Coordinates of C-alpha atoms and ligand atoms in Angstrom, one line a residue:
Chain A
M1 CA -0.1 0.2 -0.1
N2 CA 1.3 3.3 -0.6
I3 CA 1.7 4.8 2.6
L4 CA 1.2 8.9 1.3
E5 CA -0.7 9.5 -1.9
T6 CA -2.2 12.8 -3.3
Q7 CA -5.4 12.9 -6.1
N8 CA -5.8 15.9 -8.1
L9 CA -4.2 17.7 -5.5
T10 CA -4.6 21.7 -6.5
H11 CA -3.8 24.9 -4.6
I12 CA -5.0 28.4 -6.2
F13 CA -4.2 31.5 -3.8
P14 CA -6.9 34.1 -2.8
D15 CA -4.5 36.5 -5.3
D16 CA -5.1 33.7 -8.0
T17 CA -1.7 32.8 -8.1
I18 CA -1.5 28.5 -8.8
G19 CA 0.6 27.0 -6.3
I20 CA 0.2 23.5 -7.4
H21 CA -2.0 22.2 -10.1
D22 CA -3.8 18.8 -10.4
I23 CA -0.7 16.8 -8.5
N24 CA -1.4 12.9 -8.7
L25 CA 1.6 11.4 -6.6
R26 CA 1.9 7.9 -4.6
F27 CA 4.8 7.5 -2.4
Q28 CA 6.0 4.0 -1.0
A29 CA 7.2 3.6 2.6
G30 CA 10.8 3.4 3.0
E31 CA 11.5 5.3 -0.2
F32 CA 13.9 8.1 -0.2
T33 CA 12.7 11.2 -2.7
I34 CA 14.1 14.0 -3.9
L35 CA 11.6 16.8 -5.0
S36 CA 13.2 19.4 -6.9
G37 CA 12.2 22.3 -9.3
T38 CA 13.2 26.0 -9.6
N39 CA 12.0 28.8 -6.9
G40 CA 8.3 29.1 -6.9
S41 CA 7.8 25.8 -9.0
G42 CA 5.2 24.4 -5.8
K43 CA 7.8 22.6 -3.4
T44 CA 6.6 24.0 -0.5
V45 CA 3.1 24.4 -1.2
L46 CA 2.7 20.8 -2.0
V47 CA 4.8 19.2 1.2
K48 CA 2.5 22.2 3.3
H49 CA -0.5 20.0 2.0
F50 CA 1.3 17.0 3.4
N51 CA 0.6 17.9 6.6
G52 CA -2.6 19.5 6.3
L53 CA -1.4 23.1 6.9
L54 CA -3.3 24.3 3.8
T55 CA -6.6 23.3 2.8
P56 CA -6.2 22.4 -0.9
S57 CA -8.5 24.1 -4.0
G58 CA -9.3 20.6 -5.1
G59 CA -8.1 17.2 -4.8
R60 CA -7.0 15.7 -1.4
V61 CA -4.3 13.6 0.4
L62 CA -4.4 10.3 1.6
F63 CA -2.1 8.7 4.6
E64 CA -2.0 5.1 4.7
G65 CA -5.0 4.8 2.6
K66 CA -7.6 7.9 4.8
P67 CA -7.7 11.2 4.1
I68 CA -5.5 13.3 6.5
T69 CA -8.4 15.4 7.6
A70 CA -9.6 12.4 9.5
N71 CA -7.3 12.7 12.0
L72 CA -4.8 15.6 11.2
K73 CA -3.3 15.0 15.0
Y74 CA -2.0 11.3 13.5
T75 CA -1.2 12.9 10.3
R76 CA 1.2 15.7 11.7
S77 CA 2.6 13.1 14.5
S78 CA 3.5 10.7 11.3
I79 CA 4.5 13.0 8.8
G80 CA 6.9 15.5 10.3
L81 CA 7.8 18.4 8.4
V82 CA 11.3 20.4 8.7
F83 CA 10.7 23.8 7.7
Q84 CA 13.1 26.0 5.6
D85 CA 14.5 28.5 8.1
S86 CA 14.7 26.9 11.6
N87 CA 14.5 30.3 13.3
N88 CA 10.8 29.6 12.4
Q89 CA 10.5 26.4 13.5
I90 CA 12.3 27.0 17.0
V91 CA 9.4 28.1 19.6
G92 CA 11.5 27.3 23.1
Q93 CA 13.9 29.2 24.9
T94 CA 16.5 26.0 25.6
V95 CA 17.1 23.0 23.3
A96 CA 15.3 20.8 25.3
E97 CA 12.2 22.9 25.8
D98 CA 12.1 23.1 22.5
V99 CA 12.4 19.6 21.0
A100 CA 9.7 19.2 23.9
F101 CA 7.1 21.4 22.4
G102 CA 5.6 18.5 19.9
P103 CA 5.5 16.0 22.5
E104 CA 3.9 18.0 24.7
N105 CA 1.4 18.9 22.3
L106 CA 0.3 15.2 21.7
G107 CA -0.6 15.0 25.2
L108 CA 2.1 12.7 26.6
S109 CA 3.3 12.1 30.0
P110 CA 6.3 14.3 31.3
T111 CA 8.1 10.8 31.5
E112 CA 7.6 10.3 28.0
V113 CA 8.1 13.7 27.0
K114 CA 11.6 13.1 28.9
R115 CA 12.7 10.2 27.3
R116 CA 11.7 11.4 23.4
V117 CA 13.6 14.7 23.9
Q118 CA 16.8 12.9 25.1
K119 CA 15.8 10.5 22.3
A120 CA 16.1 12.8 19.6
L121 CA 18.8 14.6 21.1
T122 CA 20.7 12.1 20.9
A123 CA 19.7 11.1 17.4
V124 CA 20.9 14.2 16.3
D125 CA 24.3 14.5 18.7
L126 CA 22.7 17.5 20.6
S127 CA 22.2 16.6 24.0
H128 CA 25.7 18.4 25.0
L129 CA 23.7 21.1 24.2
A130 CA 20.0 20.6 26.0
N131 CA 20.2 23.8 28.0
Q132 CA 21.7 26.3 25.4
R133 CA 19.2 29.0 24.4
P134 CA 18.3 27.9 20.4
Y135 CA 20.1 31.2 19.4
V136 CA 23.8 30.6 20.1
L137 CA 23.7 27.8 17.6
S138 CA 25.3 27.5 14.5
G139 CA 23.1 27.2 11.3
G140 CA 24.1 23.6 11.3
Q141 CA 23.4 22.8 14.7
K142 CA 20.1 25.3 14.3
R143 CA 19.0 23.0 11.5
K144 CA 19.7 19.7 13.6
L145 CA 17.6 21.2 16.3
A146 CA 14.5 21.6 14.2
I147 CA 14.8 18.0 12.9
A148 CA 14.9 16.5 16.5
G149 CA 12.0 18.7 16.9
V150 CA 10.4 16.8 14.9
L151 CA 12.0 13.6 15.5
A152 CA 10.5 13.8 18.9
M153 CA 7.2 12.9 17.3
E154 CA 8.4 9.7 16.1
P155 CA 6.8 10.0 12.9
K156 CA 7.1 7.7 9.8
I157 CA 7.7 10.1 7.1
I158 CA 10.1 12.9 7.4
I159 CA 10.4 15.8 4.8
F160 CA 13.2 18.4 4.5
D161 CA 12.4 21.5 2.9
E162 CA 16.0 23.0 1.3
P163 CA 18.1 21.6 4.4
F164 CA 20.8 22.9 2.7
T165 CA 20.3 26.4 2.4
G166 CA 22.7 28.4 4.0
L167 CA 24.9 26.0 5.4
D168 CA 28.5 25.9 5.4
Y169 CA 30.2 22.5 3.9
P170 CA 30.6 21.1 7.2
G171 CA 27.0 21.8 8.2
V172 CA 26.0 20.3 5.0
R173 CA 27.5 17.1 5.8
Q174 CA 26.0 16.6 9.1
V175 CA 22.8 17.1 8.2
L176 CA 22.7 15.0 5.3
Q177 CA 24.4 12.0 7.5
Q178 CA 21.5 12.7 9.7
I179 CA 19.0 12.6 7.1
L180 CA 20.7 9.2 5.8
E181 CA 21.1 7.8 9.4
L182 CA 17.0 8.3 9.5
H183 CA 16.6 7.1 6.3
H184 CA 17.8 3.7 7.3
N185 CA 16.4 3.7 10.8
N186 CA 13.1 2.9 8.1
H187 CA 11.7 6.9 8.2
T188 CA 10.5 7.5 4.5
I189 CA 12.4 10.8 3.5
I190 CA 11.1 13.5 1.0
L191 CA 13.8 15.6 0.5
I192 CA 13.2 19.1 -1.5
T193 CA 16.6 20.6 -2.8
H194 CA 17.9 21.8 -6.1
E195 CA 21.5 21.2 -4.9
L196 CA 21.3 17.5 -6.8
E197 CA 24.5 17.2 -6.7
K198 CA 25.0 16.8 -2.8
V199 CA 22.7 14.3 -2.5
L200 CA 21.0 12.6 -5.8
G201 CA 23.7 9.6 -5.1
H202 CA 21.0 8.3 -2.2
A203 CA 17.6 9.0 -3.8
H204 CA 15.6 5.9 -5.2
R205 CA 13.4 9.0 -6.9
I206 CA 13.6 12.2 -8.0
I207 CA 10.5 14.3 -8.7
V208 CA 10.6 17.0 -11.1
M209 CA 8.2 20.2 -10.6
D210 CA 7.5 23.4 -12.7
R211 CA 4.9 25.8 -12.4
G212 CA 3.1 24.4 -9.9
K213 CA 3.2 21.0 -12.0
V214 CA 5.1 17.6 -11.5
V215 CA 7.0 17.3 -14.8
M216 CA 9.6 14.6 -14.4
D217 CA 9.1 11.6 -11.8
G218 CA 11.7 8.3 -12.3
S219 CA 14.9 7.2 -10.7
P220 CA 17.8 9.5 -10.6
G221 CA 19.5 7.9 -14.0
K222 CA 16.5 8.5 -16.1
V223 CA 15.4 12.1 -15.0
I224 CA 18.8 13.8 -15.1
A225 CA 19.0 13.8 -19.0
G226 CA 16.0 16.2 -19.1
I227 CA 16.5 18.4 -16.0
E228 CA 17.9 21.2 -17.9
N229 CA 14.5 22.0 -19.7
Y230 CA 13.2 22.9 -16.4
G231 CA 16.1 25.0 -14.8
L232 CA 17.8 22.8 -13.0
K233 CA 21.7 22.8 -13.3
K234 CA 22.6 19.4 -14.6
P235 CA 25.2 18.0 -11.9
H236 CA 28.7 16.3 -13.2
G237 CA 29.7 12.6 -13.0
N238 CA 28.0 9.5 -11.8
V239 CA 24.3 9.6 -10.9
E240 CA 24.6 6.4 -8.7
T241 CA 27.2 7.9 -6.4
M242 CA 26.6 11.4 -6.8
T243 CA 27.2 12.8 -2.7
W244 CA 29.0 15.4 -0.7
L245 CA 29.3 12.7 2.1
Q246 CA 32.7 11.3 0.5
Chain B
M1 CA 23.0 36.2 18.2
A2 CA 20.4 38.2 19.9
A3 CA 21.9 42.0 20.6
I4 CA 19.5 42.0 23.6
N5 CA 20.7 39.5 26.0
I6 CA 18.2 40.4 29.0
F7 CA 16.1 38.2 31.8
H8 CA 16.6 35.2 30.0
Y9 CA 16.4 31.7 31.6
L10 CA 19.5 30.3 33.4
P11 CA 19.2 26.3 33.7
G12 CA 19.2 25.1 37.4
N13 CA 18.1 23.2 39.9
S14 CA 18.4 25.9 43.1
V15 CA 15.5 26.2 45.5
I16 CA 14.1 28.8 43.7
H17 CA 13.9 27.0 40.2
R18 CA 12.0 24.5 41.8
I19 CA 9.2 26.4 43.4
D20 CA 6.1 25.6 41.3
T21 CA 5.6 28.1 38.8
R22 CA 2.0 29.6 39.6
I23 CA 3.0 29.9 43.0
K24 CA 6.2 31.8 42.3
L25 CA 4.1 33.8 39.6
V26 CA 2.1 35.1 42.7
C27 CA 5.1 35.9 44.4
M28 CA 6.5 38.3 42.0
I29 CA 3.2 40.0 41.7
M30 CA 3.1 40.2 45.4
L31 CA 6.9 41.5 45.8
S32 CA 6.3 44.0 43.3
I33 CA 3.2 45.6 44.4
T34 CA 4.6 45.5 47.7
T35 CA 7.7 47.5 46.2
S36 CA 5.1 50.0 44.3
L37 CA 3.7 50.6 47.3
M38 CA 6.4 50.9 50.2
G39 CA 8.4 54.3 51.3
R40 CA 10.8 54.5 53.5
V41 CA 14.6 53.5 53.0
W42 CA 14.4 51.1 55.9
D43 CA 11.7 49.1 53.6
Y44 CA 14.0 49.2 50.5
L45 CA 17.1 47.8 52.7
F46 CA 15.4 45.0 53.9
L47 CA 13.5 44.4 50.7
T48 CA 17.3 44.3 49.0
I49 CA 18.5 42.2 51.5
I50 CA 15.9 39.4 51.2
L51 CA 15.6 39.4 47.5
L52 CA 19.9 39.7 47.2
L53 CA 19.3 36.0 49.7
F54 CA 16.8 35.1 47.1
F55 CA 19.5 36.0 44.3
W56 CA 22.3 33.8 46.3
L57 CA 19.8 30.9 46.7
S58 CA 18.8 30.6 42.8
G59 CA 22.7 30.5 42.0
M60 CA 22.5 33.1 39.4
P61 CA 26.1 34.2 38.9
V62 CA 26.2 38.1 40.6
P63 CA 27.9 39.6 37.7
R64 CA 24.8 39.0 35.3
L65 CA 23.0 40.9 37.8
L66 CA 25.3 43.8 37.2
K67 CA 25.6 43.4 33.7
E68 CA 21.7 43.0 33.5
L69 CA 21.1 46.6 35.3
K70 CA 23.3 47.8 32.9
Y71 CA 20.9 48.5 30.7
F72 CA 18.9 50.7 33.3
H73 CA 21.8 52.6 34.2
L74 CA 20.8 55.9 32.0
L75 CA 17.0 55.1 32.9
I76 CA 17.8 55.1 36.5
L77 CA 20.3 58.4 36.4
M78 CA 17.3 60.1 34.5
I79 CA 14.6 59.3 37.0
I80 CA 17.4 60.6 40.0
G81 CA 17.8 63.6 37.7
I82 CA 14.6 64.9 36.9
Q83 CA 13.3 64.2 40.6
A84 CA 16.1 66.4 42.1
F85 CA 14.8 69.3 40.3
S86 CA 10.8 68.7 40.2
L87 CA 10.0 69.2 43.7
P88 CA 9.6 73.1 44.9
P89 CA 11.9 74.3 47.1
A90 CA 11.3 75.2 51.1
P91 CA 11.0 78.7 51.8
G92 CA 14.0 80.3 52.5
A93 CA 16.6 77.3 52.3
F94 CA 19.6 77.9 50.4
I95 CA 20.1 76.7 47.0
P96 CA 23.3 76.3 45.3
I97 CA 21.9 75.3 41.8
P98 CA 19.0 76.9 40.6
G99 CA 15.1 74.0 41.2
F100 CA 17.4 71.8 42.9
T101 CA 16.4 70.5 46.2
L102 CA 17.6 67.9 48.9
A103 CA 14.6 66.5 49.0
G104 CA 14.2 66.1 45.4
L105 CA 17.2 64.0 45.5
K106 CA 16.2 62.1 47.8
S107 CA 12.8 60.8 46.6
G108 CA 14.3 60.3 43.2
L109 CA 17.3 58.4 44.8
L110 CA 14.1 56.0 46.2
L111 CA 12.7 56.0 43.0
G112 CA 15.8 54.9 41.0
W113 CA 16.4 51.9 44.0
R114 CA 12.6 51.3 43.3
L115 CA 13.1 50.6 39.6
V116 CA 16.5 48.5 40.9
V117 CA 14.7 46.4 42.9
I118 CA 12.1 45.8 40.3
V119 CA 14.8 44.5 37.8
I120 CA 16.3 42.0 40.5
I121 CA 12.4 40.3 41.1
C122 CA 11.9 40.1 37.2
L123 CA 15.3 38.6 37.0
L124 CA 15.0 36.7 39.8
F125 CA 11.9 35.1 37.7
T126 CA 12.7 34.9 34.7
G127 CA 16.4 33.7 35.5
T128 CA 14.5 30.5 37.1
T129 CA 11.6 30.2 35.1
Q130 CA 11.3 27.8 31.8
I131 CA 9.2 29.9 29.4
S132 CA 6.8 26.7 28.9
S133 CA 6.3 26.2 32.3
L134 CA 5.6 29.9 32.1
R135 CA 3.0 29.5 29.7
R136 CA 1.1 27.1 31.6
A137 CA 0.8 28.9 34.6
V138 CA -0.6 31.6 32.6
E139 CA -2.7 29.2 31.3
W140 CA -4.0 27.9 34.6
F141 CA -4.5 31.3 36.0
L142 CA -6.8 32.3 32.6
H143 CA -8.6 28.9 32.4
F144 CA -10.5 29.9 35.3
I145 CA -11.7 33.1 33.6
P146 CA -15.1 31.5 31.4
G147 CA -14.6 32.8 27.7
L148 CA -11.0 33.7 27.8
P149 CA -8.9 32.1 25.4
A150 CA -6.2 31.0 28.0
A151 CA -4.1 28.6 26.2
R152 CA -4.0 31.1 23.1
I153 CA -3.4 34.0 25.6
G154 CA -0.6 31.9 27.5
T155 CA 1.1 31.1 23.9
M156 CA 1.1 34.5 23.0
F157 CA 3.1 35.5 25.9
S158 CA 5.3 33.0 25.8
L159 CA 6.6 33.6 22.1
T160 CA 6.9 37.0 22.8
F161 CA 9.9 36.2 24.5
V162 CA 10.8 34.0 21.3
I163 CA 10.1 36.4 19.1
I164 CA 11.7 39.6 20.8
P165 CA 15.3 38.6 20.3
L166 CA 14.5 37.6 16.8
I167 CA 13.1 41.4 15.8
F168 CA 16.1 42.9 17.5
D169 CA 18.7 40.5 15.5
R170 CA 16.7 41.3 12.1
A171 CA 16.7 45.3 12.7
A172 CA 20.1 45.1 13.5
E173 CA 20.6 43.5 10.0
I174 CA 18.5 45.7 8.2
S175 CA 20.2 48.8 9.6
D176 CA 23.4 47.4 9.0
A177 CA 22.4 46.3 5.0
Q178 CA 21.2 50.1 4.9
K179 CA 24.1 51.7 6.0
A180 CA 26.0 49.9 4.0
R181 CA 24.1 51.4 1.7
C182 CA 25.0 54.5 2.9
V183 CA 21.1 55.7 4.3
S184 CA 22.8 58.1 6.1
G185 CA 23.0 60.2 3.2
R186 CA 19.9 60.9 3.7
K187 CA 18.2 64.0 5.1
N188 CA 14.8 63.2 6.1
P189 CA 14.6 61.2 9.4
W190 CA 11.5 60.1 8.5
Q191 CA 11.9 58.4 5.5
R192 CA 15.2 56.8 7.2
I193 CA 12.8 55.9 9.6
S194 CA 10.5 54.0 7.2
F195 CA 13.2 52.4 5.2
M196 CA 13.8 50.8 8.5
V197 CA 10.2 49.9 10.2
F198 CA 8.6 48.5 6.7
P199 CA 10.9 45.8 6.3
L200 CA 10.8 45.1 9.4
L201 CA 7.2 44.7 9.9
R202 CA 6.7 43.0 6.5
R203 CA 9.5 40.2 7.8
T204 CA 8.3 39.5 11.2
F205 CA 4.7 39.3 10.0
E206 CA 5.8 36.8 7.3
Q207 CA 7.9 34.8 10.1
A208 CA 4.6 35.3 12.4
D209 CA 2.9 33.5 9.9
E210 CA 5.2 30.5 8.9
M211 CA 6.1 30.0 12.5
A212 CA 2.1 29.1 13.4
M213 CA 2.5 26.8 10.5
A214 CA 5.6 25.4 12.1
M215 CA 3.6 25.2 15.5
E216 CA 0.4 23.3 13.6
S217 CA 2.3 21.1 12.0
R218 CA 4.1 19.5 15.7
C219 CA 0.6 19.5 16.8
Y220 CA 0.0 22.6 18.7
S221 CA -3.5 23.3 19.2
E222 CA -5.2 26.0 21.4
V223 CA -7.2 23.9 23.6
Y224 CA -6.4 24.6 27.1
R225 CA -4.9 21.0 28.2
K226 CA -4.8 20.0 31.7
T227 CA -1.3 19.7 32.2
A228 CA 0.4 18.0 35.5
M229 CA 1.1 20.7 37.8
K230 CA 1.7 19.9 41.5
T231 CA 2.4 21.8 44.5
S232 CA 4.3 20.5 47.4
G233 CA 4.3 21.7 50.9
Y234 CA 7.7 23.4 49.8
D235 CA 6.0 25.7 47.1
W236 CA 3.6 26.8 49.9
M237 CA 6.5 27.7 52.0
A238 CA 7.9 29.7 49.7
L239 CA 4.4 31.7 49.3
G240 CA 4.1 31.9 53.0
F241 CA 7.4 33.3 53.4
T242 CA 7.0 35.9 50.8
A243 CA 3.9 37.0 51.8
L244 CA 5.2 37.4 55.5
V245 CA 7.9 39.4 54.1
C246 CA 5.3 41.5 52.5
G247 CA 3.3 41.8 55.9
F248 CA 6.1 43.0 57.2
L249 CA 6.9 46.0 54.8
F250 CA 3.0 46.7 54.8
L251 CA 2.6 46.4 58.8
L252 CA 5.8 47.8 60.4
Ligands
ADP1 N1 0.7 33.3 0.8 C1 0.9 32.9 -0.6 N2 0.1 33.8 -1.2 C2 -0.2 33.8 -2.6 N3 1.1 33.2 -3.5 C3 2.1 32.1 -3.0 C4 1.8 32.2 -1.5 N4 3.0 31.3 -0.9 C5 3.4 30.8 -2.3 N5 2.7 31.7 -3.3 C6 3.1 31.1 -4.7 O1 3.0 29.7 -5.1 C7 4.2 29.8 -5.5 C8 4.9 28.3 -4.9 O2 5.5 28.6 -4.3 P1 6.4 27.4 -3.4 O3 5.9 26.5 -3.2 O4 6.8 28.4 -1.7 O5 7.3 27.5 -4.3 P2 9.1 26.6 -3.7 O6 9.1 25.5 -5.4 O7 9.9 27.7 -4.2 O8 9.0 25.9 -2.8 C9 4.6 30.4 -6.0 O9 4.4 31.4 -7.4 C10 4.7 31.6 -4.9 O10 4.4 32.7 -5.3
MG2 MG1 10.4 26.6 -0.9

């Protein structure tokens, strides 16, 4: 069964801008998918729908076969979204407090919240900074904090919206390493990026969007050939081994 | 990093940290009211000593206290100065400087001291209280008032603390970016201010929007949740002690 599916999903903004148009996609559990496309092609709007953060103008989103609106709380705790700008996602005054935000919202017991915070912080290797204020963290650490905040919800799918933006080389490597670890731990990954040379080697599938529509969808080897038609830079080298991790 | 660095939570496990936030909030309000009502030098001295004792118990470093007071130096000096010249002189008294009176200076000093005391009270509270528990405490008090969106107000309250440093950062950034483009060459100050304020507001609202979404995606909802907040005998003792201090100041 598909873990996540969209049916004729369309979003038109009040000012008549087309965010996305007639999107039909299916995601399998355990997949590592890259979602790419130029700025304004509709990637962020699409993933916000996966989380029920926007109301479709048409169509619907199914999670595990059921419309996400049937149980938004379940959907949101199962589909984690790491926002593009970590500053917008951090609401706690300390690192640990921020990670606890989600589990507390789920109404979990204080012991369970604590367990999850510790687990999530260990996973992203930030335990030693648990009592720090978030604004003293580096860009890469902030992004990892945002990831920990999502991990503490124990989601099945994790969506990353341009996680490499604004990071230096070590920052990119840290975050990429993190994403791969999560994938190895059986999370389904959807990664938005146009910096294909950094990750393409790890992905099973790449979806390209243009002006609100899905224009290409397939294995990296197949899709890469036509990518320049949609304003993306074709990376050099072997698609299968393309990564910033070696 | 945030340009403004004041009234931040300092993680710890001191006796002050451990007081139930609701009770701590009540204590803080009681102390603040007492401060604004008392008037004698001895009152100030007594309360200051008690507060310094609390401060010592909280384990917060004293340099921090001095550093935070730094922001208020100018304000305090201004208050003292204005007061010193604001009282009518006693008839026949010798006045070396026109408008200056000793009584005025004294009242100015007391007012300045009052401000220092209030700052210490706020520091004690914010330095030992996590925002999330402050939010829960505010929610808890408000949920008794029917028709009030307690959870929403509590969240707004706590987010203010998160967003303010961000706004200051951004203001500094915008200001730098405009300096780099020689905004100082413009004569009209209103124009300069509007170049600062409008981008700042726009960015802040955009961010608030995105932040709300990010919170929603982590299952935030505005329903008041009964969270386990338990008071112990220890909390009531802290309340009792504070009440005693306040009562002492009122009665004597
Ligand atoms: N709140 C909004 N109001 C109007 N138009 C919007 C809004 N958010 C996004 N859009 C438009 O929707 C389109 C897709 O945006 P987005 O999904 O953010 O692109 P990206 O692929 O860069 O993430 C763009 O044309 C954008 O201008
Ligand atoms: Mg985007």
